[in-house]
PDB file of C-alpha atoms and ligand atoms in Angstrom:
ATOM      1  CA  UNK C   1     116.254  -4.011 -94.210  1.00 89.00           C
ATOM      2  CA  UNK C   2     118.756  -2.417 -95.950  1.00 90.00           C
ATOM      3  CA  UNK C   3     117.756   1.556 -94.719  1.00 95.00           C
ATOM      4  CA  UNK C   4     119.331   4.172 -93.214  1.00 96.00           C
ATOM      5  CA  UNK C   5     116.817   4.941 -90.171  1.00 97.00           C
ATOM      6  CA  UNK C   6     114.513   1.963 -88.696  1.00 95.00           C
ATOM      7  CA  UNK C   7     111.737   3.516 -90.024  1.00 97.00           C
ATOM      8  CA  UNK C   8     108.494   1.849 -92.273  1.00 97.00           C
ATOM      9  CA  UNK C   9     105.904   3.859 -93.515  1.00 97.00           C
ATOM     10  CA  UNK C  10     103.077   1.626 -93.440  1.00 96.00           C
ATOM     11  CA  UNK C  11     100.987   1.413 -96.660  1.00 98.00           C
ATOM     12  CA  UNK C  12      98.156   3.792 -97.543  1.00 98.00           C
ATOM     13  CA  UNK C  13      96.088   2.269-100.861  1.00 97.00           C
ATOM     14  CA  UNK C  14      96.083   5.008-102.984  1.00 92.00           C
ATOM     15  CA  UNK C  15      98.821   7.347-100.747  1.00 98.00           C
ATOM     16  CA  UNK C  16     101.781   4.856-100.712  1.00 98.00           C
ATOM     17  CA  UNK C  17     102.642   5.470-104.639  1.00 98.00           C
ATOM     18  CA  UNK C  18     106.167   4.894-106.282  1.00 98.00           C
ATOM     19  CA  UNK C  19     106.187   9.031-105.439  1.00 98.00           C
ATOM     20  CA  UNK C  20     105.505   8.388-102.158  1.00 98.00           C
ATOM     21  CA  UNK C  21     108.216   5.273-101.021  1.00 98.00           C
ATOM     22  CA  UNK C  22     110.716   7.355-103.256  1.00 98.00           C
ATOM     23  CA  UNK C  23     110.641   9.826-101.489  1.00 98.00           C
ATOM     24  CA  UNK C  24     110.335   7.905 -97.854  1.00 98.00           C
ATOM     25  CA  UNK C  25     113.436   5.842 -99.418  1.00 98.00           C
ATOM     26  CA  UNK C  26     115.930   8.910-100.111  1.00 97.00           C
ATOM     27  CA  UNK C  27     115.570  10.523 -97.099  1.00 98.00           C
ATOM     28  CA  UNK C  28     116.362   6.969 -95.566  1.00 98.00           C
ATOM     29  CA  UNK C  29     113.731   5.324 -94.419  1.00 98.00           C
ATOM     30  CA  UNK C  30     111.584   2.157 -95.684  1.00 98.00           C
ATOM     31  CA  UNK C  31     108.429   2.869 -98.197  1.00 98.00           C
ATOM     32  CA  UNK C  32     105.936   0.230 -98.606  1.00 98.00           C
ATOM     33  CA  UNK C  33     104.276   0.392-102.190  1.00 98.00           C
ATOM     34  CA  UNK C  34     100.169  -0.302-101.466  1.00 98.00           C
ATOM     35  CA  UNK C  35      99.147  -2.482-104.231  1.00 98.00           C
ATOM     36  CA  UNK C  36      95.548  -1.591-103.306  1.00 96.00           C
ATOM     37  CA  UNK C  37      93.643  -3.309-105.683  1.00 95.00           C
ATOM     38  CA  UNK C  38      95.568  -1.579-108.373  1.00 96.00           C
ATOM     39  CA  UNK C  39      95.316  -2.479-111.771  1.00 96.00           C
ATOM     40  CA  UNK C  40      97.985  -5.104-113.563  1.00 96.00           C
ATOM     41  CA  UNK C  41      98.807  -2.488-115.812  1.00 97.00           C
ATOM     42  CA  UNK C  42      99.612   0.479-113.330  1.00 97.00           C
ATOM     43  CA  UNK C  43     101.083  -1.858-110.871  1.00 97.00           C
ATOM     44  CA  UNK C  44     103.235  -2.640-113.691  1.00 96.00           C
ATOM     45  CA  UNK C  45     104.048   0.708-114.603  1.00 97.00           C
ATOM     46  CA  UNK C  46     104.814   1.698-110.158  1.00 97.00           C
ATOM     47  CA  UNK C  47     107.091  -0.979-109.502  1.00 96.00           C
ATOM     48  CA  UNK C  48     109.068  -0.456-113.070  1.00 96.00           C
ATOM     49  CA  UNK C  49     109.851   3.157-111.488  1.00 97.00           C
ATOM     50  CA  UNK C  50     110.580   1.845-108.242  1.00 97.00           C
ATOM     51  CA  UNK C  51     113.049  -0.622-109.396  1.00 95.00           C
ATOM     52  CA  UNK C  52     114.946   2.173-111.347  1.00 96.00           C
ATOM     53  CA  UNK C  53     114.885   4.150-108.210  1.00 95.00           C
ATOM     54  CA  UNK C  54     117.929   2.106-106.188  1.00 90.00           C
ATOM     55  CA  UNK C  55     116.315   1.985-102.861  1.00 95.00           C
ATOM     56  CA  UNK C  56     114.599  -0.905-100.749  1.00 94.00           C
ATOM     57  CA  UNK C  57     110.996  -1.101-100.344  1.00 97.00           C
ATOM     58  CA  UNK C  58     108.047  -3.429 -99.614  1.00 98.00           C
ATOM     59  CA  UNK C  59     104.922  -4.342-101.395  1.00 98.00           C
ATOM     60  CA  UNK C  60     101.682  -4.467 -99.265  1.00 98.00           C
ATOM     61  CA  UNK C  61      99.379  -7.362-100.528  1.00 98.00           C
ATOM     62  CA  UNK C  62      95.819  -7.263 -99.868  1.00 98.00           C
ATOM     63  CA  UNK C  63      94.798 -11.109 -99.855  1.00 97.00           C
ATOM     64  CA  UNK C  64      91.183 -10.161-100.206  1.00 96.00           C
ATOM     65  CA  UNK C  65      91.524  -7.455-102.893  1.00 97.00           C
ATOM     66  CA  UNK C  66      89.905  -8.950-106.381  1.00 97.00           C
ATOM     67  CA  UNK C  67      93.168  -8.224-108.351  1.00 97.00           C
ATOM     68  CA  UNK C  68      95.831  -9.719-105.629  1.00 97.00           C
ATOM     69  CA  UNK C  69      96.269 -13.054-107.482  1.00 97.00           C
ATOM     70  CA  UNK C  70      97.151 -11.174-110.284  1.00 97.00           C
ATOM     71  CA  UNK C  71      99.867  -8.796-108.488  1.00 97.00           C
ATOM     72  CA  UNK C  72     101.078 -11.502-106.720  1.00 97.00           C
ATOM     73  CA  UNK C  73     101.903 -13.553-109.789  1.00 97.00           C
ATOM     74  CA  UNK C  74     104.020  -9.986-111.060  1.00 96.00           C
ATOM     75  CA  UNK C  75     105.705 -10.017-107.589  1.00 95.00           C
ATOM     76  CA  UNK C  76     107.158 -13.202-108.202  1.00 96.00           C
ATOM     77  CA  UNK C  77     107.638 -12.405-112.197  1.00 96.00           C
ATOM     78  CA  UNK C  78     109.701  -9.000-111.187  1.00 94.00           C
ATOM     79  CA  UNK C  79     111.208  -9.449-108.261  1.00 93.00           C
ATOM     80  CA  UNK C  80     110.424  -7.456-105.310  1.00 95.00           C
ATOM     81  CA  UNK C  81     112.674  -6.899-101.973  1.00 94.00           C
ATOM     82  CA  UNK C  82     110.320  -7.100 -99.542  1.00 97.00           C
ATOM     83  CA  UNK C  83     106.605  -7.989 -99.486  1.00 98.00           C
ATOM     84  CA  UNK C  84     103.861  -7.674 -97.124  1.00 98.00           C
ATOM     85  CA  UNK C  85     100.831  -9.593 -96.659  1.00 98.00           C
ATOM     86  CA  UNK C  86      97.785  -8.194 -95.051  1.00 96.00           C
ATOM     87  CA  UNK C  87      93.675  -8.395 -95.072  1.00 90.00           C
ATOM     88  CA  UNK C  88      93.570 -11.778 -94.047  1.00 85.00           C
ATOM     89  CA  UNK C  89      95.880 -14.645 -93.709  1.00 89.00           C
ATOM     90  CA  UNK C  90      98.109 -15.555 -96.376  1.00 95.00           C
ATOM     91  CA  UNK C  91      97.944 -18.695 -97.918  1.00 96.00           C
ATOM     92  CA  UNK C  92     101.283 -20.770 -96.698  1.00 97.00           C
ATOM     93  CA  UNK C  93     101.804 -21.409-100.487  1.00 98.00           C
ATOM     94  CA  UNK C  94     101.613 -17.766-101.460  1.00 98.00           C
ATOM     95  CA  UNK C  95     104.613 -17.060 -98.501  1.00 98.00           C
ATOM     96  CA  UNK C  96     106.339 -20.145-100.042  1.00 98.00           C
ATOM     97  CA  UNK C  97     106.428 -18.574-104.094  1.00 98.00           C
ATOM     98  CA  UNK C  98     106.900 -14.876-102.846  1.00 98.00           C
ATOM     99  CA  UNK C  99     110.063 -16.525-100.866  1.00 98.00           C
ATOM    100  CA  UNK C 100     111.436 -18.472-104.095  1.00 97.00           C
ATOM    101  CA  UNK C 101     111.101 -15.789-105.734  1.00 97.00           C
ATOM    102  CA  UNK C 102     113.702 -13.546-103.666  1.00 97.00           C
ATOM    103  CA  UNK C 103     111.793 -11.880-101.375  1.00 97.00           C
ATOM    104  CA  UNK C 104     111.414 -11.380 -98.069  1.00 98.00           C
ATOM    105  CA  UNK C 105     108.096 -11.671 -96.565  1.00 98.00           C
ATOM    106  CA  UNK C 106     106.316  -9.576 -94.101  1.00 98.00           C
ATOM    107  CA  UNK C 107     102.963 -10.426 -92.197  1.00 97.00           C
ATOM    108  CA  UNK C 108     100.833  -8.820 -89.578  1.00 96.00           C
ATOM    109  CA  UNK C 109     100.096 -10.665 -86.269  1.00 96.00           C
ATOM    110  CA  UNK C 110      97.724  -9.324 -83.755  1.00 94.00           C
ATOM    111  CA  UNK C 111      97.536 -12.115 -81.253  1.00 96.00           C
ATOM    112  CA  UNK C 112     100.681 -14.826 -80.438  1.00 97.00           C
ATOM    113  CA  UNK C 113      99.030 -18.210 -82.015  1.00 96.00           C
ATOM    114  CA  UNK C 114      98.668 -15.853 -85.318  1.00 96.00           C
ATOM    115  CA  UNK C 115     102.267 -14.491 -84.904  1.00 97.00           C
ATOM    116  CA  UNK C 116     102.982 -18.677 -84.601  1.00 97.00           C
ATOM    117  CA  UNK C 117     101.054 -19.774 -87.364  1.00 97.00           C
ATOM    118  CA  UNK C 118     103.033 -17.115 -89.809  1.00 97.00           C
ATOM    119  CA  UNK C 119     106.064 -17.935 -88.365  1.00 98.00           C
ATOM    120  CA  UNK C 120     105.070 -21.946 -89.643  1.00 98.00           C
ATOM    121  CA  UNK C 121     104.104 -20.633 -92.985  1.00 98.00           C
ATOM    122  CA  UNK C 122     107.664 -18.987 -93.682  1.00 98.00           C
ATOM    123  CA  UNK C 123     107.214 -15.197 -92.491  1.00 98.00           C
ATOM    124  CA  UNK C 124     110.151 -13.554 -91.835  1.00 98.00           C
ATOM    125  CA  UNK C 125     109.462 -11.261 -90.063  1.00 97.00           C
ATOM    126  CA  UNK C 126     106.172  -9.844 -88.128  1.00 97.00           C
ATOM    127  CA  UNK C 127     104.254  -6.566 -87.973  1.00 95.00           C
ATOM    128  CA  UNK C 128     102.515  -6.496 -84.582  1.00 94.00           C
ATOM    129  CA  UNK C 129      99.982  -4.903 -84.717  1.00 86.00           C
TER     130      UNK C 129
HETATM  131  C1  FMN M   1      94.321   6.106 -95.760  1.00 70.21           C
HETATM  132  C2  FMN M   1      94.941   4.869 -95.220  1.00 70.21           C
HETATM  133  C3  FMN M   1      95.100   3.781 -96.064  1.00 70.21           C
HETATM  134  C4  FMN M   1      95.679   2.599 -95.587  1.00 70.21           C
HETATM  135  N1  FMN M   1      95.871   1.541 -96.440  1.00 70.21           N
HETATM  136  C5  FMN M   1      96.523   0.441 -96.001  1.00 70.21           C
HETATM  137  C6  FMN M   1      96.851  -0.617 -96.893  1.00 70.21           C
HETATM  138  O1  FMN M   1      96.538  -0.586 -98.092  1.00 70.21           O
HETATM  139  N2  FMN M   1      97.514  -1.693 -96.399  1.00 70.21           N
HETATM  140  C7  FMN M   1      97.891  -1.762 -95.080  1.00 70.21           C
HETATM  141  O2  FMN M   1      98.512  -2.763 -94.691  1.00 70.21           O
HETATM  142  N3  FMN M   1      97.607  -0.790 -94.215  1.00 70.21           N
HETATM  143  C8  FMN M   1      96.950   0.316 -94.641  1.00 70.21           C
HETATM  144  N4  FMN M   1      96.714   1.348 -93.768  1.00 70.21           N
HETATM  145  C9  FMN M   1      97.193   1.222 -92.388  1.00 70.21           C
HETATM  146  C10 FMN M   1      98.549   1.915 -92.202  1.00 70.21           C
HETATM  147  O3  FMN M   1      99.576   1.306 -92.983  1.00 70.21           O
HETATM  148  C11 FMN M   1      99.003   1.836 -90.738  1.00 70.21           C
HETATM  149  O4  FMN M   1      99.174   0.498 -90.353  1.00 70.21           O
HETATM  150  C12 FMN M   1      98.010   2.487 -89.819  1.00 70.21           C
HETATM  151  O5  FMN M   1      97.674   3.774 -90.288  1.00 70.21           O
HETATM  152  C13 FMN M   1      98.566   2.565 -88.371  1.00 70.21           C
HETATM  153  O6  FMN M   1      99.775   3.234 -88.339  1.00 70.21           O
HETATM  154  P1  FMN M   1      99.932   4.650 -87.555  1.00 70.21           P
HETATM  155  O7  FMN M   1      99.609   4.336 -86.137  1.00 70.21           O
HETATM  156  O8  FMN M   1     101.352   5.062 -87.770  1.00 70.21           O
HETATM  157  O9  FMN M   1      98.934   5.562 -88.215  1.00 70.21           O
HETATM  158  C14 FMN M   1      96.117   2.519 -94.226  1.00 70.21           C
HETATM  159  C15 FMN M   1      95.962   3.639 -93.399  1.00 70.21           C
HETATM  160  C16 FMN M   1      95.394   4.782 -93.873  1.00 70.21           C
HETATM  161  C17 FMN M   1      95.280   5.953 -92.945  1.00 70.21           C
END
Protein backbone atom coordinates (compact mmCIF):
# COMPACT_ATOMS: atom_id res chain seq x y z
CA UNK A 1 0.00 0.00 0.00
CA UNK A 2 2.67 2.10 -0.54
CA UNK A 3 3.46 2.96 3.57
CA UNK A 4 6.11 2.75 5.70
CA UNK A 5 4.51 0.62 8.72
CA UNK A 6 1.45 -1.91 7.96
CA UNK A 7 -0.65 0.20 9.70
CA UNK A 8 -4.55 1.63 8.65
CA UNK A 9 -6.30 3.86 10.72
CA UNK A 10 -9.74 2.95 10.12
CA UNK A 11 -12.15 5.83 9.32
CA UNK A 12 -13.93 7.94 11.94
CA UNK A 13 -16.84 10.29 10.05
CA UNK A 14 -16.06 13.45 11.25
CA UNK A 15 -12.36 12.38 13.02
CA UNK A 16 -10.62 10.96 9.87
CA UNK A 17 -10.11 14.63 8.21
CA UNK A 18 -7.34 15.55 5.58
CA UNK A 19 -5.60 16.75 9.24
CA UNK A 20 -6.05 13.62 10.51
CA UNK A 21 -4.63 10.95 7.47
CA UNK A 22 -1.83 13.71 7.09
CA UNK A 23 -0.71 13.33 9.89
CA UNK A 24 -1.26 9.25 10.16
CA UNK A 25 0.56 9.43 6.56
CA UNK A 26 3.94 11.30 7.67
CA UNK A 27 4.63 9.44 10.47
CA UNK A 28 4.18 6.36 8.04
CA UNK A 29 1.29 4.77 8.32
CA UNK A 30 -2.06 4.54 6.09
CA UNK A 31 -5.00 7.32 6.77
CA UNK A 32 -8.35 6.62 5.50
CA UNK A 33 -10.27 9.97 4.65
CA UNK A 34 -14.19 9.31 6.09
CA UNK A 35 -16.33 10.79 3.51
CA UNK A 36 -19.15 10.66 6.08
CA UNK A 37 -21.87 12.08 4.40
CA UNK A 38 -19.79 15.12 3.76
CA UNK A 39 -20.82 17.70 1.59
CA UNK A 40 -19.63 17.84 -2.38
CA UNK A 41 -18.17 20.99 -1.67
CA UNK A 42 -15.95 20.15 1.49
CA UNK A 43 -15.20 16.78 0.18
CA UNK A 44 -13.91 18.73 -2.60
CA UNK A 45 -11.99 21.05 -0.69
CA UNK A 46 -10.32 17.55 1.82
CA UNK A 47 -9.19 15.54 -0.92
CA UNK A 48 -7.66 18.78 -2.93
CA UNK A 49 -5.33 19.04 0.34
CA UNK A 50 -4.75 15.51 0.49
CA UNK A 51 -3.60 15.18 -2.98
CA UNK A 52 -1.05 18.07 -2.43
CA UNK A 53 0.08 16.25 0.60
CA UNK A 54 2.33 13.29 -1.32
CA UNK A 55 1.24 10.42 0.76
CA UNK A 56 -1.16 7.33 0.13
CA UNK A 57 -4.48 7.15 1.61
CA UNK A 58 -7.97 5.63 1.29
CA UNK A 59 -11.41 6.99 1.01
CA UNK A 60 -14.14 5.30 3.19
CA UNK A 61 -17.53 5.22 1.24
CA UNK A 62 -20.65 4.95 3.06
CA UNK A 63 -23.07 3.20 0.42
CA UNK A 64 -26.05 4.22 2.47
CA UNK A 65 -25.04 7.83 3.25
CA UNK A 66 -27.55 10.31 1.11
CA UNK A 67 -24.55 12.15 -0.53
CA UNK A 68 -22.35 8.85 -1.54
CA UNK A 69 -23.48 8.88 -5.20
CA UNK A 70 -22.32 12.16 -5.35
CA UNK A 71 -18.68 11.50 -3.74
CA UNK A 72 -18.39 8.59 -5.56
CA UNK A 73 -18.84 10.26 -8.92
CA UNK A 74 -15.69 12.90 -7.53
CA UNK A 75 -13.71 9.71 -6.64
CA UNK A 76 -13.70 8.64 -10.03
CA UNK A 77 -13.48 12.49 -11.43
CA UNK A 78 -10.14 13.06 -9.10
CA UNK A 79 -8.56 10.16 -8.72
CA UNK A 80 -8.11 8.56 -5.47
CA UNK A 81 -5.41 5.73 -4.40
CA UNK A 82 -7.31 3.67 -2.50
CA UNK A 83 -11.04 3.47 -1.69
CA UNK A 84 -13.11 1.75 0.75
CA UNK A 85 -16.56 0.66 0.66
CA UNK A 86 -18.58 0.13 3.73
CA UNK A 87 -22.41 0.35 5.22
CA UNK A 88 -23.69 -2.13 3.05
CA UNK A 89 -22.65 -3.95 0.00
CA UNK A 90 -21.31 -2.20 -2.84
CA UNK A 91 -22.88 -2.31 -5.97
CA UNK A 92 -20.48 -4.60 -8.39
CA UNK A 93 -20.75 -1.61 -10.85
CA UNK A 94 -19.64 0.97 -8.33
CA UNK A 95 -16.24 -1.52 -7.62
CA UNK A 96 -16.07 -1.74 -11.47
CA UNK A 97 -15.91 2.55 -12.11
CA UNK A 98 -13.88 3.16 -8.80
CA UNK A 99 -11.37 0.41 -10.48
CA UNK A 100 -11.30 2.23 -14.05
CA UNK A 101 -10.78 4.96 -12.54
CA UNK A 102 -7.27 4.01 -10.86
CA UNK A 103 -8.06 2.92 -7.72
CA UNK A 104 -7.78 0.28 -5.66
CA UNK A 105 -10.72 -0.94 -3.87
CA UNK A 106 -11.21 -1.98 -0.36
CA UNK A 107 -14.35 -3.81 1.19
CA UNK A 108 -15.33 -5.20 4.52
CA UNK A 109 -16.28 -8.93 4.87
CA UNK A 110 -17.59 -10.33 8.04
CA UNK A 111 -18.52 -13.83 7.05
CA UNK A 112 -16.59 -16.05 4.01
CA UNK A 113 -19.62 -16.14 1.27
CA UNK A 114 -19.47 -12.10 1.77
CA UNK A 115 -15.60 -12.09 1.59
CA UNK A 116 -16.53 -14.38 -1.88
CA UNK A 117 -19.08 -12.32 -3.24
CA UNK A 118 -16.56 -9.07 -3.05
CA UNK A 119 -13.93 -10.95 -4.25
CA UNK A 120 -16.56 -11.64 -7.62
CA UNK A 121 -17.37 -8.01 -7.72
CA UNK A 122 -13.57 -6.89 -8.17
CA UNK A 123 -12.36 -6.12 -4.44
CA UNK A 124 -8.96 -6.13 -4.02
CA UNK A 125 -8.46 -6.56 -1.11
CA UNK A 126 -10.66 -7.35 2.22
CA UNK A 127 -11.12 -5.80 5.66
CA UNK A 128 -12.24 -8.62 7.97
CA UNK A 129 -13.95 -7.57 10.19
C1 LIG B 1 -16.29 7.74 16.14
C2 LIG B 1 -16.14 6.64 15.15
C3 LIG B 1 -16.52 6.86 13.84
C4 LIG B 1 -16.39 5.84 12.89
N1 LIG B 1 -16.74 6.07 11.58
C5 LIG B 1 -16.51 5.12 10.65
C6 LIG B 1 -16.74 5.38 9.27
O1 LIG B 1 -17.17 6.48 8.87
N2 LIG B 1 -16.49 4.40 8.38
C7 LIG B 1 -16.00 3.18 8.77
O2 LIG B 1 -15.77 2.32 7.91
N3 LIG B 1 -15.77 2.89 10.06
C8 LIG B 1 -15.99 3.84 11.00
N4 LIG B 1 -15.69 3.57 12.32
C9 LIG B 1 -15.13 2.27 12.65
C10 LIG B 1 -13.59 2.33 12.74
O3 LIG B 1 -13.00 2.65 11.49
C11 LIG B 1 -13.02 0.97 13.17
O4 LIG B 1 -13.33 -0.01 12.22
C12 LIG B 1 -13.55 0.54 14.50
O5 LIG B 1 -13.42 1.59 15.45
C13 LIG B 1 -12.82 -0.73 15.01
O6 LIG B 1 -11.46 -0.54 15.07
P1 LIG B 1 -10.66 -0.57 16.48
O7 LIG B 1 -10.89 -1.94 17.01
O8 LIG B 1 -9.24 -0.29 16.14
O9 LIG B 1 -11.31 0.51 17.31
C14 LIG B 1 -15.85 4.57 13.27
C15 LIG B 1 -15.44 4.38 14.60
C16 LIG B 1 -15.58 5.38 15.52
C17 LIG B 1 -15.11 5.12 16.92
Amino acid sequence: MGVKYPIIAGAMTWISDSRLVTSVGKAGGFGVFAAGNMSVNKFKKEIKVLKEKKINFAVNLITIAPNYKKQLQLIIELGIPFVVFVGGFPRKVDIKVAKESGSKVMCFASTESIAQRMIDYGADALILE
